[in-house]
Coordinates of C-alpha atoms in Angstrom, one line a residue:
Chain A
M183 CA -58.1 185.4 -4.4
Y184 CA -58.7 189.0 -5.4
K185 CA -57.7 192.0 -3.4
T186 CA -60.0 193.0 -0.6
E187 CA -61.3 196.1 -2.5
T188 CA -62.4 193.8 -5.4
Y189 CA -63.9 191.2 -3.2
L190 CA -66.0 193.8 -1.4
A191 CA -67.3 195.3 -4.6
Q192 CA -68.3 191.9 -5.9
L193 CA -70.1 190.8 -2.6
G194 CA -73.0 188.5 -3.5
N195 CA -72.4 188.5 -7.2
R196 CA -72.4 184.9 -8.6
S197 CA -73.9 183.6 -5.4
E198 CA -77.1 182.4 -7.1
T199 CA -77.0 180.6 -10.4
A200 CA -80.7 179.8 -11.0
T201 CA -81.4 183.4 -12.2
G202 CA -77.9 184.9 -12.5
T203 CA -79.0 187.7 -10.1
V204 CA -76.1 190.0 -9.4
N205 CA -77.5 191.4 -6.2
P206 CA -78.2 188.5 -3.8
P207 CA -81.8 187.7 -2.9
V208 CA -83.2 188.1 0.6
Y209 CA -84.6 184.8 1.9
F210 CA -87.3 185.8 4.4
S211 CA -88.6 182.3 5.0
T212 CA -88.2 181.1 8.6
A213 CA -88.7 177.5 7.6
F214 CA -87.3 175.3 4.8
R215 CA -89.0 172.2 3.4
H216 CA -87.4 168.8 3.2
E217 CA -88.5 166.0 0.9
G218 CA -88.1 163.5 3.7
I219 CA -86.2 162.5 6.7
G220 CA -82.5 162.8 6.2
Q221 CA -83.0 164.8 3.0
S222 CA -82.1 168.3 3.9
T223 CA -81.2 171.2 1.5
G224 CA -78.8 172.3 4.2
F225 CA -81.4 174.6 5.7
D226 CA -84.2 173.8 8.1
Y227 CA -84.8 176.8 10.5
T228 CA -83.7 180.3 9.8
R229 CA -82.1 180.9 13.2
T230 CA -79.8 178.0 12.6
G231 CA -79.0 178.9 9.0
N232 CA -80.3 181.3 6.4
P233 CA -79.0 181.6 2.8
T234 CA -78.8 185.4 2.9
R235 CA -77.1 185.5 6.3
Q236 CA -74.8 182.7 5.3
L237 CA -73.6 184.6 2.3
L238 CA -72.6 187.5 4.7
E239 CA -71.0 185.1 7.1
R240 CA -68.9 183.4 4.4
S241 CA -67.9 186.8 3.1
I242 CA -66.7 188.2 6.5
A243 CA -64.9 184.9 7.2
D244 CA -63.0 185.3 3.9
L245 CA -62.3 189.0 4.5
E246 CA -60.9 188.4 7.9
K247 CA -59.1 185.2 6.8
G248 CA -60.9 183.0 9.3
D249 CA -62.7 179.7 9.0
Q250 CA -66.2 180.7 9.9
G251 CA -68.3 183.8 10.3
Y252 CA -71.4 184.4 12.5
A253 CA -73.8 187.3 12.0
C254 CA -75.5 188.7 15.1
S255 CA -78.2 191.3 15.8
S256 CA -75.7 193.8 17.2
G257 CA -72.0 194.1 18.3
M258 CA -73.1 193.5 21.9
A259 CA -75.0 190.4 20.8
A260 CA -71.7 189.1 19.2
I261 CA -69.8 189.6 22.5
S262 CA -72.6 187.9 24.5
T263 CA -72.5 185.0 22.2
I264 CA -68.7 184.6 22.7
L265 CA -69.1 184.8 26.5
A266 CA -71.2 181.6 26.3
L267 CA -68.0 179.7 25.5
F268 CA -66.8 180.3 29.1
K269 CA -67.8 179.1 32.5
S270 CA -68.1 180.2 36.1
G271 CA -64.6 180.6 37.6
D272 CA -63.0 181.6 34.3
A273 CA -61.1 184.9 33.9
W274 CA -60.4 187.3 31.1
I275 CA -57.7 190.0 30.6
V276 CA -59.3 193.0 29.0
S277 CA -58.1 196.3 27.5
E278 CA -58.6 198.9 30.2
D279 CA -59.4 201.5 27.5
L280 CA -62.7 199.9 26.3
Y281 CA -66.1 200.6 24.9
G282 CA -68.5 201.3 27.9
G283 CA -71.0 198.7 26.7
T284 CA -68.5 195.9 26.8
Y285 CA -67.4 197.0 30.3
R286 CA -71.0 197.1 31.4
L287 CA -71.8 193.6 30.1
L288 CA -68.7 192.2 31.8
E289 CA -69.1 194.0 35.1
Q290 CA -72.9 194.0 35.5
G291 CA -73.7 190.9 33.5
F292 CA -71.1 188.1 33.3
K293 CA -69.6 188.9 36.6
K294 CA -72.7 187.5 38.3
W295 CA -72.3 184.3 36.3
G296 CA -68.8 183.9 37.6
L297 CA -66.6 185.5 34.9
Q298 CA -63.7 187.5 36.4
C299 CA -62.2 190.3 34.3
D300 CA -58.9 192.1 34.9
Y301 CA -58.5 195.4 33.0
V302 CA -54.9 196.2 32.0
N303 CA -53.0 198.3 29.5
T304 CA -53.0 195.7 26.8
C305 CA -50.5 197.7 24.7
C306 CA -47.9 196.6 27.3
L307 CA -47.0 193.0 27.0
E308 CA -45.6 192.8 30.5
D309 CA -48.8 194.1 32.0
I310 CA -50.8 191.4 30.3
E311 CA -48.4 188.7 31.3
K312 CA -48.4 189.8 35.0
A313 CA -52.2 189.5 35.0
I314 CA -52.4 185.9 33.8
T315 CA -53.5 183.4 36.5
P316 CA -54.4 179.7 36.3
H317 CA -58.0 180.8 35.8
T318 CA -57.3 183.0 32.8
K319 CA -58.9 181.7 29.6
A320 CA -58.8 184.6 27.2
I321 CA -57.4 188.0 26.4
F322 CA -59.9 190.5 24.9
I323 CA -58.4 193.6 23.2
E324 CA -59.6 196.5 21.2
T325 CA -57.0 197.9 18.8
P326 CA -57.0 200.8 18.3
T327 CA -58.8 201.3 21.7
N328 CA -62.0 203.2 22.2
P329 CA -61.6 206.2 22.6
L330 CA -57.9 206.8 23.3
M331 CA -56.7 205.2 20.0
Q332 CA -53.9 203.1 21.6
Q333 CA -52.5 200.4 19.5
T334 CA -51.5 196.9 20.5
D335 CA -49.0 194.6 18.7
I336 CA -51.5 191.8 17.9
S337 CA -48.8 189.3 16.9
A338 CA -46.9 189.8 20.1
V339 CA -50.1 189.3 22.2
A340 CA -51.1 186.3 20.1
A341 CA -47.7 184.7 20.8
L342 CA -48.2 185.3 24.5
A343 CA -51.7 183.9 24.4
K344 CA -50.5 180.8 22.6
R345 CA -47.7 180.2 25.1
Y346 CA -50.3 180.2 28.0
G347 CA -53.0 178.4 26.0
L348 CA -55.4 181.4 26.0
L349 CA -57.8 182.6 23.4
L350 CA -57.1 186.0 21.8
I351 CA -60.2 187.9 20.9
V352 CA -59.8 191.2 19.0
D353 CA -62.5 193.9 18.4
N354 CA -61.6 195.1 14.9
T355 CA -64.5 197.6 14.6
F356 CA -62.4 200.7 14.1
Y357 CA -59.9 199.4 11.5
T358 CA -62.0 196.8 9.6
P359 CA -60.3 194.0 7.6
L360 CA -59.2 196.6 5.1
I361 CA -56.6 197.9 7.5
Q362 CA -56.1 195.0 9.9
Q363 CA -56.7 191.3 9.8
P364 CA -56.1 190.0 13.4
I365 CA -56.5 186.3 12.5
L366 CA -53.5 186.5 10.2
L367 CA -51.6 188.0 13.1
G368 CA -52.5 185.1 15.4
A369 CA -55.9 186.0 16.9
D370 CA -58.5 183.3 17.4
I371 CA -61.6 185.4 17.3
V372 CA -62.4 188.7 15.6
I373 CA -65.5 190.7 16.4
H374 CA -67.2 193.7 14.8
S375 CA -69.9 196.1 15.5
A376 CA -70.9 196.0 11.9
T377 CA -73.3 198.9 12.6
K378 CA -70.2 201.1 12.2
Y379 CA -67.8 201.1 9.2
L380 CA -69.0 197.8 7.6
G381 CA -72.6 199.0 7.3
G382 CA -71.4 202.5 6.8
H383 CA -74.7 204.3 6.5
N384 CA -76.1 204.3 10.1
D385 CA -79.0 202.3 8.9
V386 CA -78.4 198.8 10.2
L387 CA -77.6 197.4 13.7
A388 CA -75.4 194.3 13.4
G389 CA -72.5 192.4 14.9
L390 CA -70.1 189.9 13.3
I391 CA -67.8 187.2 14.7
V392 CA -65.1 185.4 12.8
A393 CA -63.1 182.5 14.2
S394 CA -60.3 180.2 13.3
G395 CA -59.9 176.5 14.2
A396 CA -62.5 173.7 13.8
E397 CA -63.2 173.1 17.5
L398 CA -63.6 176.8 18.3
C399 CA -65.8 177.3 15.2
D400 CA -68.1 174.4 16.2
A401 CA -68.5 175.7 19.7
L402 CA -69.3 179.2 18.4
A403 CA -71.8 177.7 15.9
F404 CA -73.5 175.9 18.9
H405 CA -73.8 179.2 20.9
H406 CA -74.7 181.3 17.9
N407 CA -77.6 179.0 17.2
G408 CA -78.4 178.3 20.9
T409 CA -78.3 181.9 22.2
G410 CA -80.1 182.9 19.0
A411 CA -79.1 186.5 18.7
V412 CA -78.8 186.2 15.0
L413 CA -79.0 188.8 12.3
S414 CA -82.2 188.9 10.2
P415 CA -82.0 188.1 6.5
F416 CA -83.0 191.7 5.5
D417 CA -80.4 193.2 7.8
S418 CA -77.8 190.8 6.5
W419 CA -78.6 192.0 2.9
L420 CA -78.5 195.6 4.0
L421 CA -75.1 195.1 5.7
M422 CA -73.7 193.5 2.5
R423 CA -75.0 196.4 0.5
G424 CA -73.0 198.8 2.7
M425 CA -69.9 196.6 2.7
K426 CA -69.7 196.8 -1.1
T427 CA -68.4 200.4 -0.9
L428 CA -66.3 199.9 2.3
A429 CA -63.0 200.3 0.4
L430 CA -64.0 203.6 -1.2
R431 CA -65.4 205.0 2.0
M432 CA -62.5 204.0 4.1
E433 CA -60.1 205.7 1.7
R434 CA -62.0 208.9 2.1
H435 CA -62.4 208.6 5.8
E436 CA -58.7 208.2 6.2
K437 CA -57.8 211.0 3.8
N438 CA -60.1 213.3 5.6
A439 CA -58.9 212.2 9.1
K440 CA -55.3 213.0 8.3
I441 CA -56.2 216.5 7.1
L442 CA -58.3 217.1 10.2
V443 CA -55.6 215.8 12.5
D444 CA -53.3 218.5 11.1
Y445 CA -56.0 221.1 11.5
L446 CA -56.9 220.2 15.1
S447 CA -53.3 219.9 16.1
E448 CA -52.7 223.5 15.2
H449 CA -55.9 224.9 16.8
D450 CA -55.5 226.7 20.1
C451 CA -58.8 225.4 21.4
V452 CA -57.4 221.8 21.3
T453 CA -54.8 220.5 23.8
D454 CA -54.3 216.9 22.5
V455 CA -55.1 215.0 19.3
L456 CA -55.1 211.2 19.4
Y457 CA -54.9 209.5 16.0
P458 CA -53.6 205.9 15.6
G459 CA -52.2 206.6 12.1
R460 CA -54.8 204.8 10.0
G461 CA -58.6 204.9 9.6
G462 CA -61.1 207.6 10.3
M463 CA -61.3 207.9 14.1
I464 CA -59.7 210.8 15.9
S465 CA -60.0 211.7 19.6
F466 CA -59.1 215.2 20.9
R467 CA -59.3 217.2 24.1
I468 CA -60.9 220.5 24.0
I469 CA -59.3 223.3 26.1
E470 CA -62.0 223.4 28.8
E471 CA -64.8 221.1 30.0
A472 CA -67.1 224.2 29.9
A473 CA -66.5 224.5 26.2
V474 CA -67.8 221.0 25.4
N475 CA -71.6 221.7 25.2
P476 CA -71.3 225.1 23.4
F477 CA -68.9 223.5 20.9
L478 CA -71.2 220.6 20.2
Q479 CA -74.3 222.8 20.0
S480 CA -72.6 225.1 17.5
L481 CA -71.7 222.4 15.0
S482 CA -74.1 222.5 12.0
L483 CA -72.6 220.0 9.6
I484 CA -71.0 217.5 12.0
S485 CA -73.6 215.7 14.1
F486 CA -73.5 215.2 17.9
A487 CA -74.6 211.6 18.0
E488 CA -73.7 208.1 19.3
S489 CA -72.1 205.7 17.0
L490 CA -69.3 206.0 14.4
G491 CA -68.1 204.8 11.0
G492 CA -70.9 206.2 8.9
V493 CA -70.7 208.4 5.9
E494 CA -71.8 211.5 7.9
S495 CA -69.3 213.0 10.4
F496 CA -70.1 212.5 14.0
I497 CA -68.7 213.7 17.3
T498 CA -69.4 211.8 20.4
Y499 CA -68.8 212.8 24.0
P500 CA -67.5 209.6 25.8
A501 CA -68.1 211.0 29.3
T502 CA -71.9 211.0 28.9
Q503 CA -72.4 208.7 26.0
T504 CA -70.2 205.7 25.1
H505 CA -68.3 205.5 28.3
A506 CA -71.0 206.7 30.8
D507 CA -71.2 203.2 32.2
I508 CA -67.6 203.1 33.3
P509 CA -67.2 204.5 36.8
L510 CA -65.8 208.1 36.8
E511 CA -62.6 207.2 38.7
V512 CA -61.9 204.3 36.3
R513 CA -62.4 206.2 33.1
T514 CA -60.6 209.4 34.2
A515 CA -57.6 207.3 35.5
N516 CA -57.5 205.9 32.0
G517 CA -57.5 209.3 30.4
V518 CA -61.1 209.4 29.2
C519 CA -61.6 212.8 30.8
N520 CA -64.5 215.3 30.6
R521 CA -62.6 217.3 27.8
L522 CA -62.3 214.3 25.5
L523 CA -64.3 214.2 22.3
R524 CA -64.3 211.4 19.8
F525 CA -64.6 212.3 16.1
S526 CA -65.8 209.8 13.5
V527 CA -64.6 211.6 10.4
G528 CA -67.1 211.2 7.5
I529 CA -66.7 211.4 3.7
E530 CA -67.8 215.0 3.3
D531 CA -65.4 217.5 1.6
S532 CA -62.6 218.2 4.1
D533 CA -62.9 222.0 3.6
D534 CA -66.5 221.9 4.6
L535 CA -65.6 219.9 7.8
I536 CA -62.8 222.4 8.7
G537 CA -65.3 225.2 8.1
D538 CA -67.7 223.7 10.5
L539 CA -65.1 223.1 13.2
Q540 CA -63.7 226.6 12.6
Q541 CA -67.0 228.3 13.3
A542 CA -67.8 226.1 16.3
F543 CA -64.4 226.8 17.9
A544 CA -64.9 230.5 17.1
H545 CA -68.2 230.5 18.9
V546 CA -66.6 228.7 21.9
K547 CA -63.9 231.4 22.1
R548 CA -66.5 234.2 22.0
E549 CA -69.1 232.8 24.3
A550 CA -67.6 230.1 26.6
L551 CA -64.0 230.8 27.4
R552 CA -62.8 233.3 29.9
Chain B
M294 CA -113.7 205.1 23.9
T295 CA -110.6 203.8 25.6
D296 CA -108.6 200.7 24.6
H297 CA -109.5 198.6 27.6
E298 CA -113.1 198.5 26.4
F299 CA -112.1 196.8 23.1
S300 CA -112.0 193.1 22.6
F301 CA -108.6 191.4 22.1
E302 CA -109.3 191.1 18.3
T303 CA -109.9 194.8 18.1
K304 CA -106.9 195.7 20.2
L305 CA -104.7 193.8 17.7
L306 CA -105.5 196.5 15.2
H307 CA -106.5 199.5 17.3
N308 CA -103.8 200.3 19.8
Q309 CA -101.6 203.3 20.6
H310 CA -99.7 202.7 17.4
K311 CA -102.6 202.5 15.0
F312 CA -101.4 205.5 13.0
D313 CA -98.2 207.5 12.7
P314 CA -98.7 210.9 14.4
A315 CA -96.3 212.7 12.1
T316 CA -98.0 211.8 8.8
G317 CA -101.3 210.0 9.7
G318 CA -99.9 206.9 8.0
V319 CA -101.8 203.8 9.1
S320 CA -98.7 201.7 9.2
V321 CA -95.9 202.0 11.7
P322 CA -93.0 203.6 9.9
I323 CA -89.7 201.8 9.8
Q324 CA -86.9 203.8 11.4
H325 CA -83.7 202.2 10.0
A326 CA -81.4 204.7 11.7
S327 CA -78.8 203.1 14.0
T328 CA -78.2 206.4 15.8
F329 CA -80.0 209.7 16.6
H330 CA -78.9 213.3 16.6
Q331 CA -78.5 214.9 20.1
S332 CA -78.9 218.6 20.7
D333 CA -77.5 218.8 24.2
V334 CA -74.7 217.1 26.2
D335 CA -76.8 217.2 29.4
Q336 CA -80.2 216.3 28.1
F337 CA -80.4 213.4 25.7
G338 CA -83.3 212.7 23.4
K339 CA -85.6 209.7 23.9
Y340 CA -83.5 207.7 21.4
D341 CA -79.7 207.6 21.2
Y342 CA -78.7 204.3 19.8
S343 CA -80.9 201.7 18.0
R344 CA -79.8 198.8 20.2
S345 CA -81.0 200.7 23.3
G346 CA -84.2 202.0 21.7
N347 CA -85.7 202.2 18.3
P348 CA -89.2 203.6 17.6
T349 CA -90.2 200.8 15.2
R350 CA -89.1 198.1 17.7
E351 CA -90.7 200.1 20.5
A352 CA -94.1 200.0 18.7
L353 CA -93.9 196.2 18.7
E354 CA -92.8 196.2 22.3
D355 CA -95.6 198.5 23.5
I356 CA -98.2 196.5 21.7
I357 CA -97.1 193.1 22.9
A358 CA -96.9 194.4 26.5
E359 CA -100.5 195.7 26.1
L360 CA -101.7 192.4 24.6
E361 CA -100.0 190.3 27.3
E362 CA -101.1 192.8 30.0
G363 CA -97.6 193.3 31.2
T364 CA -95.8 196.6 31.8
H365 CA -92.9 196.3 29.3
G366 CA -92.1 194.4 26.2
F367 CA -88.7 193.5 24.7
A368 CA -88.2 192.4 21.1
F369 CA -85.4 190.0 20.1
S370 CA -84.0 188.5 17.0
S371 CA -85.4 185.1 17.8
G372 CA -87.3 183.1 20.4
M373 CA -84.1 181.6 21.8
A374 CA -82.6 185.1 22.1
A375 CA -85.6 186.1 24.2
I376 CA -85.3 182.9 26.3
S377 CA -81.5 183.2 26.8
T378 CA -81.8 186.8 27.9
A379 CA -84.6 186.0 30.4
F380 CA -82.4 183.3 31.9
L381 CA -79.6 185.7 32.3
L382 CA -81.6 187.5 35.0
L383 CA -80.2 184.7 37.2
S384 CA -76.9 184.5 38.9
A385 CA -74.4 181.8 39.7
G386 CA -75.8 179.8 42.6
D387 CA -79.4 180.1 41.5
H388 CA -81.8 177.3 40.7
I389 CA -84.8 177.0 38.4
V390 CA -87.7 174.6 38.2
I391 CA -88.6 173.8 34.6
S392 CA -91.2 171.8 32.6
E393 CA -89.7 168.5 31.7
D394 CA -91.5 168.5 28.4
V395 CA -89.9 171.6 26.9
Y396 CA -88.6 172.8 23.6
G397 CA -85.2 171.2 22.8
G398 CA -83.4 174.6 22.4
T399 CA -84.5 175.6 25.9
F400 CA -83.4 172.2 27.3
R401 CA -80.0 172.6 25.6
M402 CA -79.5 176.1 27.1
V403 CA -80.5 175.0 30.6
T404 CA -78.4 171.8 30.6
S405 CA -75.4 172.8 28.5
V406 CA -74.9 176.5 29.1
L407 CA -76.5 177.6 32.4
T408 CA -74.9 174.7 34.3
R409 CA -71.5 176.1 33.4
F410 CA -72.5 179.4 35.0
N411 CA -73.5 177.4 38.1
I412 CA -77.2 177.9 37.5
E413 CA -78.8 174.6 38.4
H414 CA -82.2 173.2 37.4
T415 CA -84.8 170.5 38.2
F416 CA -87.2 169.2 35.5
V417 CA -90.7 168.4 36.7
D418 CA -94.1 167.5 35.3
M419 CA -95.7 170.9 35.6
T420 CA -99.1 169.4 35.5
D421 CA -98.3 167.6 38.9
L422 CA -98.5 170.4 41.4
E423 CA -97.1 168.3 44.2
S424 CA -93.9 167.6 42.2
V425 CA -93.6 171.3 41.5
K426 CA -93.8 172.2 45.2
A427 CA -91.3 169.5 46.0
A428 CA -88.8 170.7 43.5
V429 CA -88.6 174.3 44.9
Q430 CA -85.4 174.8 46.9
P431 CA -84.1 177.7 49.1
N432 CA -82.1 178.9 46.1
T433 CA -84.9 178.6 43.5
R434 CA -85.3 181.9 41.7
A435 CA -87.7 181.0 38.9
I436 CA -90.2 178.5 37.5
Y437 CA -90.2 178.1 33.7
I438 CA -93.2 176.7 32.0
E439 CA -94.4 176.0 28.5
T440 CA -98.1 175.5 28.3
P441 CA -99.2 173.8 26.2
S442 CA -95.9 171.9 26.3
N443 CA -93.8 171.1 23.3
P444 CA -94.4 168.5 21.9
L445 CA -96.8 166.6 24.2
L446 CA -99.2 169.5 24.5
K447 CA -99.7 169.1 28.2
V448 CA -101.6 172.0 29.8
T449 CA -100.3 173.5 33.1
D450 CA -102.5 175.4 35.6
I451 CA -100.6 178.7 35.4
Q452 CA -102.5 180.3 38.3
A453 CA -101.7 177.3 40.6
V454 CA -98.0 177.3 39.6
C455 CA -97.8 181.1 40.1
D456 CA -99.3 180.6 43.6
I457 CA -96.4 178.2 44.4
A458 CA -93.9 180.6 42.9
K459 CA -95.2 183.6 44.9
K460 CA -95.7 181.7 48.2
P461 CA -93.8 183.7 50.8
V462 CA -90.7 182.0 52.1
P463 CA -91.3 181.0 55.7

């Protein structure tokens, strides 16, 4: 088995021997012909199985060291598919620092189908264990968390989950398998919003699930097919195209992030900088809430936009964007305050990024601060 | 000449998305972007994240809503994704009445997944209106029909079933 960087660069090569194509073909067909009953090629209907999507699914399973992969039409579609494994009366323990869309689906969606969620600081093992009840079936964690960058010891939580017979589900969007492979650390299910780092170019919406264990994989295959929120063949191909350069991009994201952490930590317009030590995501608190809009409007290189993980640098304002669906009291108690900004550091030249931040902060000092 | 004067065949081609206003192009442009630049913290643009809204998908959604004479359209990655989302309008404790002759994937969702979320069902022959009426319970929230049905091609009187569905609860 080659190193992850090599595997990524070679994605799709040697997948098709009829023509020797290096770049994998896109199979658009929704139906597949059989010669007769019981004579399948392995494909019958594209929702159930598609050769292009399958290549992506096998690849992510290999990269995350799992048994099977499942490609979905978005990260939220991936989470919805996993929720179908459970039933009314089940409970989950969930990271309290969490993407707002996940919180929304759990609280406004699956709650009415009978799933109970308890939100705890999943970085603290005792807090997780205290929350376990006879109804608990799974622990769902983000690590690092979005947007406070808190890290959880996956092996320790996995050991706890195993002791109580619970599934451990890890959202690995921020770190990707290049930095973190949760299944190797004991997780049962890994999910990605592949829209982010894996795709890398802000041009494909996609979600991925990887699981370990035959019974769990069969159940997920059933729901992936039955719920039907699968990734299209073209989007699967586009995602693989992005993944080929993941190692190169991640190297630059991380190098830039570390430089910017130093810069932001020294700046008098910034009160806190949150960086988990790896990867390209930084959160920081600007000195005053009133400075947020002027700061964002002054940026000319860095974009004020939702999403993260793309080649272009983005800054997001969790209070009104990614975490808007979490009730104010809940998110501010967690530390996601109105001064917090989340920075997805791109692959631009770091001096140019510093230049942009510099002029935006200068504008803020001149116009917005008293 | 307004759209509602055109025949269905014409509306398939000539609708609000017949050309791209920015370029005049006679094909809906594909907007690949997963995200959209914002210029103000307090006022967001029409689009912010592709999952929530994308102009290419929106064109399809507008057109199908118009063709089906509904108010809103929603595009999904498959028929089952559309069906599973529609069913998730229901809550634990609800009940549905559904065509007994229905696509296997729908049957599977209703019997293997919804039951675990305490959403119950009754299968009926939708062409037999008395059976449909008899199957409605106080906690029935929806009636689900395929017409023609799959695979026996039975035709249901949609208007009559809608009348049963909409009948005010005494």
